[in-house]
RNA sequence: GGAGAGGUGGCCGAGUGGUUGAAGGCGCACGCUUGGAAAGCGUGUGUGCCAGCAAUGGUACCGCAGGUUCGAAUCCUGUUCUCUCCA
């Protein structure tokens, strides 16, 4: 959520920004309600002040009937004002929550994701001296993915992942955890990216996979609800990405500045309905209702936030490069970065089976937009309180990255070359 | 799933209707004291919102949400979380 004081002072900018991001919000109406709300709030405060004054005169017993009568009148008036205030406050908050975060100045303005800007291409599309297959075809040959039986048991877009593919997944996980907890390596990644960020290790986390409505909403990741799985009888949702449960971990907390940045890498099975997918997306395990993911999250000061974002991107590039995969970096435009985002960068990895770059990574920078409702604050060295800035980014979405490894590393006889960086985690095997 | 106990400030802990934003202690900050330190002494030390350049003032907050009352940390209802015992 944005700061209402910021909106008051920058209403035109905020309206313009909402339009650029494709959100229909009425800032004028919001400001009108804000004024009404504040008026009622002041009135209620005044009435309470009077009530408190009278009350303090009444203590010690022997209250005069007159005073009691006065107090009763106040009580009634206050009740009326409070009811009115509750109503206005509710619709005001509803409107305020709809206002998207301000996009940073260097975010390309665009109406659809087609206006995202490719800023960097690393490596070249893998070439083969045979016609490359899709991961689904190779997995079928190797009995790595069984969607038919999964459909019988759980429905469409679920899978049984089996055999060497399971070992590959665990190898990737180990590789990521080793990378993100190695401060020497993190320092090198930072300095090679020209970033002056502390090389502080990420804390690995296995988070809860369910999240309360209030927390999900505070993270501003509850929408679109159509894409979420709700557990009706419990006021709980299945989380759609570890950042949902990592970012909300420090809700209602005040963190000493010396402890920042807090960096986490969460491993979580994530759930999404992914309604409306079609074509290539339906093949194999590209787009499933359930997938495992390693996600980075950081809480930092406001001044450190932008570099944390770039650091996350640098880490993503390091991870992809370590696997020898061709990828490109995409600066997402205003329409695509998402409501709570100030900036958003994607990594698209080359998939020979689709002969296309497809999204495997996202890095989101939310400034203080999430922290405002989470009430996660930092106590500055000066003693001042300030909202933290949040960053989240994919380390690896395991399903998608295994697709990339299979398709880019395939041989004519349906084997898959193991990236050098993963070989130590697969007993030194060169091929799966 | 059942029974019981309990959630008070950074921490411990008092408080069962009336200056209680909340005793006391610990911690922390500043000052005094000291050659220096400890001890000791003194002062201060929560958060949100509104108004104000500020000092400050008003208001709300004792897990959360309602209710009773002129007045609620204290009484009532619901709910949530933690702990103990049982299944």
Coordinates of C-alpha atoms (C1' of nucleotides) in Angstrom, one line a residue:
Chain A
X1 CA 0.0 0.0 0.0
X2 CA 1.1 3.5 -0.7
X3 CA 1.4 6.2 2.0
X4 CA -1.8 8.3 1.9
X5 CA 0.3 11.4 2.7
X6 CA 2.4 10.8 -0.4
X7 CA -0.8 10.4 -2.5
X8 CA -2.1 13.7 -1.1
X9 CA 1.0 15.6 -2.2
X10 CA 1.5 13.8 -5.5
X11 CA -2.0 13.0 -6.7
X12 CA -1.4 13.7 -10.4
X13 CA 1.8 11.5 -10.4
X14 CA 0.0 8.7 -8.6
X15 CA -2.9 8.8 -11.0
X16 CA -0.6 8.8 -14.0
X17 CA 1.4 5.9 -12.6
X18 CA -1.8 3.8 -12.0
X19 CA -2.7 4.4 -15.7
X20 CA 0.8 3.4 -16.8
X21 CA 0.5 0.2 -14.9
X22 CA -3.0 -0.5 -16.2
X23 CA -4.9 -0.1 -12.9
X24 CA -8.2 1.7 -12.8
X25 CA -8.2 3.8 -9.6
X26 CA -9.9 7.0 -8.8
X27 CA -7.5 9.2 -6.9
X28 CA -9.8 12.1 -6.6
X29 CA -12.4 9.9 -5.0
X30 CA -9.8 8.5 -2.7
X31 CA -8.7 12.0 -1.6
X32 CA -12.3 13.0 -1.0
X33 CA -12.9 10.0 1.2
X34 CA -9.6 10.8 2.9
X35 CA -10.8 14.2 3.8
X36 CA -14.1 13.0 5.1
X37 CA -12.3 10.3 7.1
X38 CA -10.0 12.8 8.7
X39 CA -12.8 15.1 9.6
X40 CA -14.7 12.4 11.3
X41 CA -11.6 11.2 13.0
X42 CA -10.9 14.6 14.5
X43 CA -14.5 15.0 15.6
X44 CA -14.4 11.6 17.3
X45 CA -11.1 12.5 19.0
X46 CA -12.7 15.7 20.3
X47 CA -15.7 13.8 21.6
X48 CA -13.5 11.3 23.3
X49 CA -11.5 14.1 24.9
X50 CA -14.7 15.5 26.4
X51 CA -15.8 12.1 27.5
X52 CA -12.4 11.5 29.2
X53 CA -12.6 14.9 30.9
X54 CA -16.0 14.2 32.3
X55 CA -15.0 10.7 33.3
X56 CA -12.1 11.9 35.3
X57 CA -14.4 14.3 37.2
X58 CA -16.7 11.4 38.0
X59 CA -14.2 9.1 39.5
X60 CA -14.2 8.6 43.2
X61 CA -17.9 8.2 43.3
X62 CA -20.9 10.5 44.0
X63 CA -21.4 11.4 40.4
X64 CA -24.0 14.1 39.8
X65 CA -26.9 13.2 37.7
X66 CA -26.2 16.2 35.5
X67 CA -22.7 15.0 34.6
X68 CA -23.9 11.5 33.9
X69 CA -26.6 12.9 31.7
X70 CA -24.0 14.9 29.8
X71 CA -21.8 11.9 29.4
X72 CA -24.6 9.8 28.1
X73 CA -25.3 12.4 25.4
X74 CA -21.7 12.4 24.4
X75 CA -21.7 8.6 24.3
X76 CA -24.6 8.6 21.8
X77 CA -23.0 11.3 19.6
X78 CA -19.7 9.4 19.6
X79 CA -21.5 6.2 18.7
X80 CA -23.0 7.9 15.6
X81 CA -19.7 9.4 14.5
X82 CA -17.8 6.2 15.1
X83 CA -20.3 4.2 13.0
X84 CA -20.0 6.7 10.2
X85 CA -16.2 6.7 10.5
X86 CA -16.1 2.9 10.3
X87 CA -18.0 3.0 7.1
X88 CA -15.9 5.7 5.4
X89 CA -12.7 4.1 6.7
X90 CA -13.6 0.8 5.2
X91 CA -14.3 2.1 1.7
X92 CA -11.3 4.4 2.0
X93 CA -9.0 1.5 2.8
X94 CA -10.5 -0.5 0.0
X95 CA -9.6 2.3 -2.5
X96 CA -6.2 2.9 -1.0
X97 CA -5.3 -0.8 -1.4
X98 CA -6.1 -0.6 -5.0
X99 CA -3.5 2.1 -5.7
X100 CA -0.4 0.4 -7.2
X101 CA 3.1 1.1 -6.2
X102 CA 5.0 3.9 -8.0
X103 CA 7.1 2.5 -10.8
X104 CA 10.7 3.7 -10.7
X105 CA 11.7 6.3 -13.3
X106 CA 13.7 3.9 -15.4
X107 CA 11.0 1.3 -15.8
X108 CA 9.9 1.3 -19.5
X109 CA 6.3 2.5 -19.9
X110 CA 4.2 0.0 -21.8
X111 CA 0.7 -1.3 -22.1
X112 CA 1.4 -5.0 -22.5
X113 CA 4.2 -7.3 -21.8
X114 CA 5.2 -7.0 -25.5
X115 CA 6.7 -3.7 -24.5
X116 CA 9.2 -5.3 -22.1
X117 CA 12.8 -4.4 -23.1
X118 CA 15.5 -7.0 -23.6
X119 CA 18.5 -5.4 -22.0
X120 CA 21.1 -8.2 -22.3
X121 CA 21.5 -11.5 -24.1
X122 CA 24.0 -14.0 -22.7
X123 CA 25.1 -17.0 -24.8
X124 CA 23.6 -18.2 -28.0
X125 CA 20.7 -20.5 -28.6
X126 CA 22.1 -24.0 -28.3
X127 CA 22.7 -25.7 -31.6
X128 CA 22.3 -29.4 -32.4
X129 CA 23.3 -31.6 -35.2
X130 CA 19.9 -33.3 -34.9
X131 CA 16.4 -32.0 -34.3
X132 CA 16.1 -31.3 -30.6
X133 CA 13.2 -32.7 -28.7
X134 CA 11.1 -31.2 -26.1
X135 CA 11.6 -32.1 -22.4
X136 CA 8.3 -33.9 -22.5
X137 CA 9.4 -36.2 -25.3
X138 CA 12.7 -37.0 -23.6
X139 CA 11.1 -37.4 -20.2
X140 CA 8.6 -39.8 -21.8
X141 CA 11.5 -41.9 -23.2
X142 CA 13.2 -41.9 -19.8
X143 CA 10.1 -42.4 -17.6
X144 CA 10.9 -39.2 -15.7
X145 CA 7.4 -37.6 -15.8
X146 CA 4.1 -39.4 -15.4
X147 CA 1.2 -37.1 -15.9
X148 CA -1.3 -39.8 -16.8
X149 CA -1.2 -41.5 -13.5
X150 CA -1.1 -38.1 -11.7
X151 CA -4.3 -37.1 -13.6
X152 CA -5.9 -40.3 -12.2
X153 CA -4.9 -39.4 -8.7
X154 CA -5.0 -35.6 -8.6
X155 CA -6.3 -34.3 -11.9
X156 CA -4.8 -32.5 -14.8
X157 CA -1.6 -30.5 -14.6
X158 CA -0.1 -32.6 -11.8
X159 CA 2.8 -35.0 -12.3
X160 CA 4.8 -37.7 -10.7
X161 CA 8.4 -36.7 -11.1
X162 CA 10.6 -39.8 -11.0
X163 CA 14.0 -41.4 -11.2
X164 CA 17.0 -39.3 -12.2
X165 CA 14.9 -36.2 -12.5
X166 CA 14.3 -36.3 -8.7
X167 CA 18.1 -36.6 -8.2
X168 CA 18.7 -33.7 -10.5
X169 CA 16.2 -31.6 -8.5
X170 CA 17.9 -32.3 -5.2
X171 CA 21.3 -31.6 -6.8
X172 CA 20.1 -28.2 -8.0
X173 CA 18.8 -27.4 -4.5
X174 CA 22.1 -28.3 -2.9
X175 CA 24.0 -26.3 -5.4
X176 CA 21.8 -23.2 -4.8
X177 CA 22.0 -23.5 -1.0
X178 CA 25.8 -23.9 -1.2
X179 CA 26.1 -20.9 -3.4
X180 CA 23.8 -18.6 -1.4
X181 CA 25.5 -19.4 1.9
X182 CA 29.1 -18.9 0.6
X183 CA 30.0 -15.3 1.6
X184 CA 33.2 -15.4 -0.4
X185 CA 31.3 -16.3 -3.5
X186 CA 28.6 -13.8 -2.8
X187 CA 31.2 -11.1 -2.4
X188 CA 32.7 -12.0 -5.8
X189 CA 29.3 -11.9 -7.5
X190 CA 28.7 -8.5 -6.0
X191 CA 32.0 -7.0 -7.0
X192 CA 31.8 -8.5 -10.5
X193 CA 28.5 -6.7 -10.8
X194 CA 30.0 -3.5 -9.6
X195 CA 27.7 -3.5 -6.5
X196 CA 28.7 -2.3 -3.1
X197 CA 26.5 -4.7 -1.1
X198 CA 27.4 -6.7 2.0
X199 CA 28.2 -10.3 1.1
X200 CA 25.9 -11.5 3.9
X201 CA 24.9 -15.2 3.5
X202 CA 21.3 -16.1 2.9
X203 CA 19.5 -18.1 5.6
X204 CA 18.0 -21.2 4.1
X205 CA 14.3 -21.6 5.2
X206 CA 11.7 -24.3 4.9
X207 CA 8.6 -22.1 5.3
X208 CA 4.9 -23.0 6.0
X209 CA 3.1 -23.7 2.7
X210 CA -0.1 -22.2 3.9
X211 CA -0.8 -18.5 4.7
X212 CA -3.6 -16.6 6.3
X213 CA -5.8 -14.3 4.3
X214 CA -4.7 -11.2 6.2
X215 CA -1.0 -11.9 5.6
X216 CA -1.5 -12.8 2.0
X217 CA -3.4 -9.6 1.5
X218 CA -0.8 -7.5 3.3
X219 CA 1.9 -8.9 1.0
X220 CA -0.4 -7.7 -1.8
X221 CA 0.0 -11.2 -3.5
X222 CA -3.5 -12.5 -2.8
X223 CA -4.7 -11.2 -6.1
X224 CA -5.6 -12.6 -8.5
X225 CA -7.5 -14.9 -6.2
X226 CA -8.5 -17.0 -9.2
X227 CA -5.0 -18.2 -9.3
X228 CA -4.8 -19.2 -5.6
X229 CA -6.0 -22.3 -3.8
X230 CA -8.1 -21.6 -0.8
X231 CA -8.7 -23.8 2.1
X232 CA -12.3 -22.7 2.8
X233 CA -12.8 -24.1 6.3
X234 CA -9.5 -22.6 7.6
X235 CA -9.1 -19.1 6.4
X236 CA -5.9 -20.3 4.8
X237 CA -4.4 -20.4 1.3
X238 CA -1.8 -22.5 -0.3
X239 CA 1.1 -20.2 -1.0
X240 CA 2.0 -19.5 -4.6
X241 CA 5.7 -18.7 -4.0
X242 CA 8.0 -18.8 -1.0
X243 CA 8.3 -15.0 -1.1
X244 CA 4.7 -14.9 0.1
X245 CA 5.5 -16.6 3.3
X246 CA 9.1 -15.3 3.6
X247 CA 8.3 -11.6 3.2
X248 CA 5.5 -11.8 5.8
X249 CA 7.8 -13.5 8.3
X250 CA 8.7 -10.3 10.1
X251 CA 5.3 -8.6 10.0
X252 CA 4.7 -6.4 13.1
X253 CA 8.4 -6.3 13.9
X254 CA 10.9 -3.6 14.4
X255 CA 14.4 -4.7 13.2
X256 CA 17.6 -3.0 14.3
X257 CA 19.4 -1.4 11.3
X258 CA 22.6 -3.4 12.2
X259 CA 20.7 -6.6 11.4
X260 CA 19.9 -5.6 7.9
X261 CA 19.9 -6.8 5.2
X262 CA 18.0 -10.0 6.2
X263 CA 18.4 -12.4 3.4
X264 CA 16.5 -15.7 3.1
X265 CA 16.4 -18.4 0.6
X266 CA 13.2 -20.4 0.9
X267 CA 12.5 -23.8 -0.6
X268 CA 8.8 -24.4 -1.1
X269 CA 6.3 -26.3 -3.1
X270 CA 4.2 -23.7 -4.7
X271 CA 0.6 -23.9 -5.8
X272 CA -1.2 -22.0 -8.7
X273 CA -4.3 -22.7 -10.6
X274 CA -2.8 -21.3 -13.8
X275 CA -6.2 -21.2 -15.4
X276 CA -6.2 -20.6 -19.2
X277 CA -2.9 -22.0 -20.2
X278 CA -2.6 -23.6 -23.6
X279 CA -0.3 -24.8 -26.4
X280 CA 3.4 -25.4 -25.5
X281 CA 2.7 -24.4 -21.9
X282 CA 0.7 -27.5 -21.5
X283 CA 3.5 -29.8 -22.5
X284 CA 5.4 -31.7 -19.9
X285 CA 5.9 -29.8 -16.6
X286 CA 6.2 -26.3 -18.0
X287 CA 3.1 -25.0 -16.2
X288 CA 1.7 -27.1 -13.4
X289 CA -0.6 -26.6 -10.5
X290 CA 2.2 -27.5 -8.2
X291 CA 5.9 -26.9 -8.5
X292 CA 9.0 -26.6 -6.3
X293 CA 10.9 -23.4 -6.2
X294 CA 13.9 -21.8 -4.5
X295 CA 13.2 -18.2 -3.8
X296 CA 15.3 -15.3 -2.4
X297 CA 13.9 -12.7 -0.2
X298 CA 15.6 -9.7 1.4
X299 CA 14.5 -7.0 3.9
X300 CA 16.7 -3.9 3.8
X301 CA 16.9 -0.2 4.4
X302 CA 15.5 2.1 1.8
X303 CA 18.9 3.1 0.5
X304 CA 20.1 -0.4 0.1
X305 CA 16.9 -1.6 -1.6
X306 CA 17.8 -0.8 -5.2
X307 CA 21.2 -2.5 -5.0
X308 CA 19.7 -5.5 -3.3
X309 CA 17.5 -5.8 -6.4
X310 CA 20.5 -5.6 -8.7
X311 CA 22.4 -8.1 -6.5
X312 CA 19.5 -10.6 -6.8
X313 CA 19.7 -10.2 -10.6
X314 CA 23.4 -10.7 -10.5
X315 CA 22.9 -13.9 -8.5
X316 CA 20.3 -15.1 -10.9
X317 CA 22.8 -14.5 -13.8
X318 CA 25.5 -16.3 -11.9
X319 CA 23.2 -19.3 -11.2
X320 CA 22.1 -19.5 -14.9
X321 CA 25.7 -19.1 -16.1
X322 CA 26.9 -21.8 -13.8
X323 CA 24.6 -24.2 -15.5
X324 CA 25.8 -23.0 -18.9
X325 CA 22.3 -22.0 -20.0
X326 CA 21.7 -19.3 -22.7
X327 CA 19.4 -16.6 -21.3
X328 CA 18.4 -13.0 -21.7
X329 CA 17.6 -10.3 -19.2
X330 CA 14.3 -8.4 -19.6
X331 CA 13.4 -5.1 -18.1
X332 CA 9.7 -5.5 -17.5
X333 CA 7.5 -2.5 -18.5
X334 CA 5.0 -0.7 -16.3
X335 CA 2.1 -3.0 -17.4
X336 CA 4.0 -6.2 -16.5
X337 CA 6.0 -5.5 -13.3
X338 CA 2.9 -6.0 -11.0
X339 CA 1.0 -3.9 -8.6
X340 CA 3.3 -3.9 -5.6
X341 CA 6.5 -3.5 -7.7
X342 CA 8.6 -0.5 -8.3
X343 CA 10.9 -2.4 -10.6
X344 CA 10.8 -5.9 -12.1
X345 CA 13.4 -7.8 -14.1
X346 CA 12.9 -11.2 -15.7
X347 CA 15.4 -13.8 -16.9
X348 CA 14.2 -15.8 -19.9
X349 CA 16.1 -19.0 -20.6
X350 CA 16.5 -20.6 -24.0
X351 CA 14.4 -23.7 -24.5
X352 CA 15.3 -25.6 -27.6
X353 CA 12.1 -27.7 -27.4
X354 CA 10.1 -24.5 -27.9
X355 CA 12.8 -22.7 -29.9
X356 CA 12.2 -19.7 -27.7
X357 CA 13.3 -17.8 -24.6
X358 CA 10.9 -18.5 -21.8
X359 CA 10.6 -16.9 -18.4
X360 CA 12.4 -18.8 -15.7
X361 CA 13.2 -16.1 -13.2
X362 CA 11.7 -12.9 -11.8
X363 CA 13.3 -10.3 -9.6
X364 CA 10.9 -7.9 -7.8
X365 CA 11.6 -4.7 -5.9
X366 CA 8.7 -3.4 -3.9
X367 CA 10.3 -0.5 -2.0
X368 CA 8.2 0.0 1.2
X369 CA 4.9 -1.0 -0.5
X370 CA 4.6 -4.4 1.2
X371 CA 6.2 -3.3 4.5
X372 CA 3.6 -0.6 5.1
X373 CA 0.8 -3.1 5.6
X374 CA 3.0 -5.7 7.1
X375 CA 4.3 -3.1 9.5
X376 CA 7.9 -4.3 9.2
X377 CA 10.1 -1.5 10.3
X378 CA 13.8 -0.7 10.8
X379 CA 15.1 1.1 13.9
X380 CA 17.8 3.4 12.3
X381 CA 21.0 4.0 14.2
X382 CA 19.6 7.5 14.9
X383 CA 16.6 5.9 16.6
X384 CA 14.2 6.8 13.9
X385 CA 11.7 4.2 12.7
X386 CA 11.3 3.6 9.0
X387 CA 9.6 1.0 6.8
X388 CA 11.9 -1.7 5.4
X389 CA 12.3 -2.3 1.7
X390 CA 11.5 -5.7 0.3
X391 CA 13.1 -7.6 -2.6
X392 CA 12.2 -11.1 -3.8
X393 CA 13.6 -13.1 -6.7
X394 CA 13.6 -16.6 -8.1
X395 CA 16.8 -18.6 -7.4
X396 CA 15.4 -21.5 -9.5
X397 CA 11.9 -22.7 -10.3
X398 CA 12.9 -26.3 -10.2
X399 CA 10.5 -27.6 -12.9
X400 CA 11.3 -24.9 -15.4
X401 CA 15.1 -25.1 -14.9
X402 CA 15.1 -28.8 -15.3
X403 CA 13.3 -28.3 -18.6
X404 CA 16.1 -26.0 -19.6
X405 CA 18.8 -28.4 -18.5
X406 CA 17.1 -31.4 -20.3
X407 CA 16.5 -29.5 -23.5
X408 CA 19.8 -27.7 -23.8
X409 CA 21.8 -30.7 -22.6
X410 CA 20.1 -33.4 -24.6
X411 CA 21.9 -35.9 -26.8
X412 CA 20.5 -37.7 -29.8
X413 CA 20.0 -40.9 -27.7
X414 CA 17.9 -39.1 -25.1
X415 CA 20.5 -38.7 -22.5
X416 CA 21.1 -35.3 -20.8
X417 CA 24.5 -33.8 -20.1
X418 CA 24.9 -32.8 -16.4
X419 CA 26.1 -29.2 -16.1
X420 CA 29.6 -29.2 -14.6
X421 CA 28.5 -27.2 -11.5
X422 CA 26.0 -30.0 -10.7
X423 CA 28.2 -33.0 -11.2
X424 CA 29.6 -33.0 -7.7
X425 CA 26.0 -33.2 -6.4
X426 CA 25.3 -36.2 -8.8
X427 CA 28.1 -38.4 -7.8
X428 CA 30.3 -37.1 -10.6
X429 CA 28.0 -38.3 -13.3
X430 CA 28.5 -36.6 -16.7
X431 CA 25.1 -37.7 -18.2
X432 CA 21.7 -38.6 -16.8
Chain B
rG1 C1' -10.3 -34.1 18.4
rG2 C1' -11.1 -33.5 24.3
rA3 C1' -9.8 -31.1 29.2
rG4 C1' -7.1 -27.2 31.6
rA5 C1' -3.8 -22.9 32.1
rG6 C1' -2.2 -18.5 29.9
rG7 C1' -1.1 -14.3 26.2
rU8 C1' 0.4 -6.9 29.7
rG9 C1' 6.0 -2.3 27.2
rG10 C1' 12.9 -4.5 24.4
rC11 C1' 12.7 -8.5 28.5
rC12 C1' 10.7 -10.4 33.4
rG13 C1' 6.5 -9.2 36.1
rA14 C1' 2.4 -6.5 39.1
rG15 C1' -2.3 -5.0 38.2
rU16 C1' -10.1 -7.9 38.6
rG17 C1' -14.2 -1.3 36.9
rG18 C1' -12.2 5.3 37.9
rU19 C1' -5.4 10.3 36.5
rU20 C1' -3.0 2.8 34.6
rG21 C1' 0.4 4.3 28.9
rA22 C1' 0.2 1.1 32.7
rA23 C1' 3.8 -0.4 39.8
rG24 C1' 8.5 -2.8 40.5
rG25 C1' 12.8 -5.0 38.4
rC26 C1' 16.2 -6.0 34.3
rG27 C1' 18.0 -3.9 30.0
rC28 C1' 19.3 0.5 27.3
rA29 C1' 20.7 6.1 26.8
rC30 C1' 22.6 10.5 29.0
rG31 C1' 24.6 12.8 33.4
rC32 C1' 27.0 12.7 38.3
rU33 C1' 30.7 10.0 40.9
rU34 C1' 36.1 7.6 39.7
rG35 C1' 42.9 7.8 37.9
rG36 C1' 39.9 4.2 35.0
rA37 C1' 36.1 0.7 35.6
rA38 C1' 32.4 -1.7 38.5
rA39 C1' 29.1 -0.5 42.1
rG40 C1' 26.1 3.7 43.6
rC41 C1' 23.0 8.0 42.6
rG42 C1' 19.9 11.1 39.2
rU43 C1' 17.1 11.7 34.7
rG44 C1' 15.1 9.6 30.6
rU45 C1' 13.5 5.4 27.7
rG46 C1' 6.6 2.1 23.3
rU47 C1' 3.7 2.5 18.7
rG48 C1' -0.2 4.3 15.2
rC49 C1' -3.3 8.4 13.7
rC50 C1' -4.6 13.8 13.7
rA51 C1' -2.9 19.0 14.4
rG52 C1' 1.9 21.8 14.5
rC53 C1' 8.1 24.4 11.4
rA54 C1' 9.0 22.6 16.1
rA55 C1' 8.4 22.2 21.3
rU56 C1' 4.2 20.0 22.1
rG57 C1' -1.0 18.8 22.4
rG58 C1' -5.2 15.5 21.3
rU59 C1' -6.6 10.4 20.5
rA60 C1' -6.2 5.1 20.2
rC61 C1' -3.6 0.7 21.6
rC62 C1' -2.5 -4.5 27.7
rG63 C1' -3.2 -11.3 21.5
rC64 C1' -7.4 -10.0 18.0
rA65 C1' -12.8 -8.7 17.2
rG66 C1' -17.3 -7.4 19.3
rG67 C1' -20.4 -6.2 23.7
rU68 C1' -21.8 -4.1 28.8
rU69 C1' -20.7 0.8 31.3
rC70 C1' -20.7 7.8 32.3
rG71 C1' -15.8 5.1 32.4
rA72 C1' -12.7 -1.4 30.6
rA73 C1' -5.9 -4.1 30.8
rU74 C1' -9.7 -5.3 34.5
rC75 C1' -16.7 -7.7 33.4
rC76 C1' -19.3 -10.6 29.1
rU77 C1' -19.1 -13.1 24.1
rG78 C1' -16.5 -14.9 20.0
rU79 C1' -11.8 -15.9 18.0
rU80 C1' -6.6 -16.8 17.6
rC81 C1' -1.9 -18.4 19.4
rU82 C1' 1.3 -20.8 23.2
rC83 C1' 1.9 -24.3 27.1
rU84 C1' 0.3 -28.9 30.0
rC85 C1' -2.4 -33.4 30.2
rC86 C1' -5.5 -36.9 27.5
rA87 C1' -6.9 -39.5 22.8

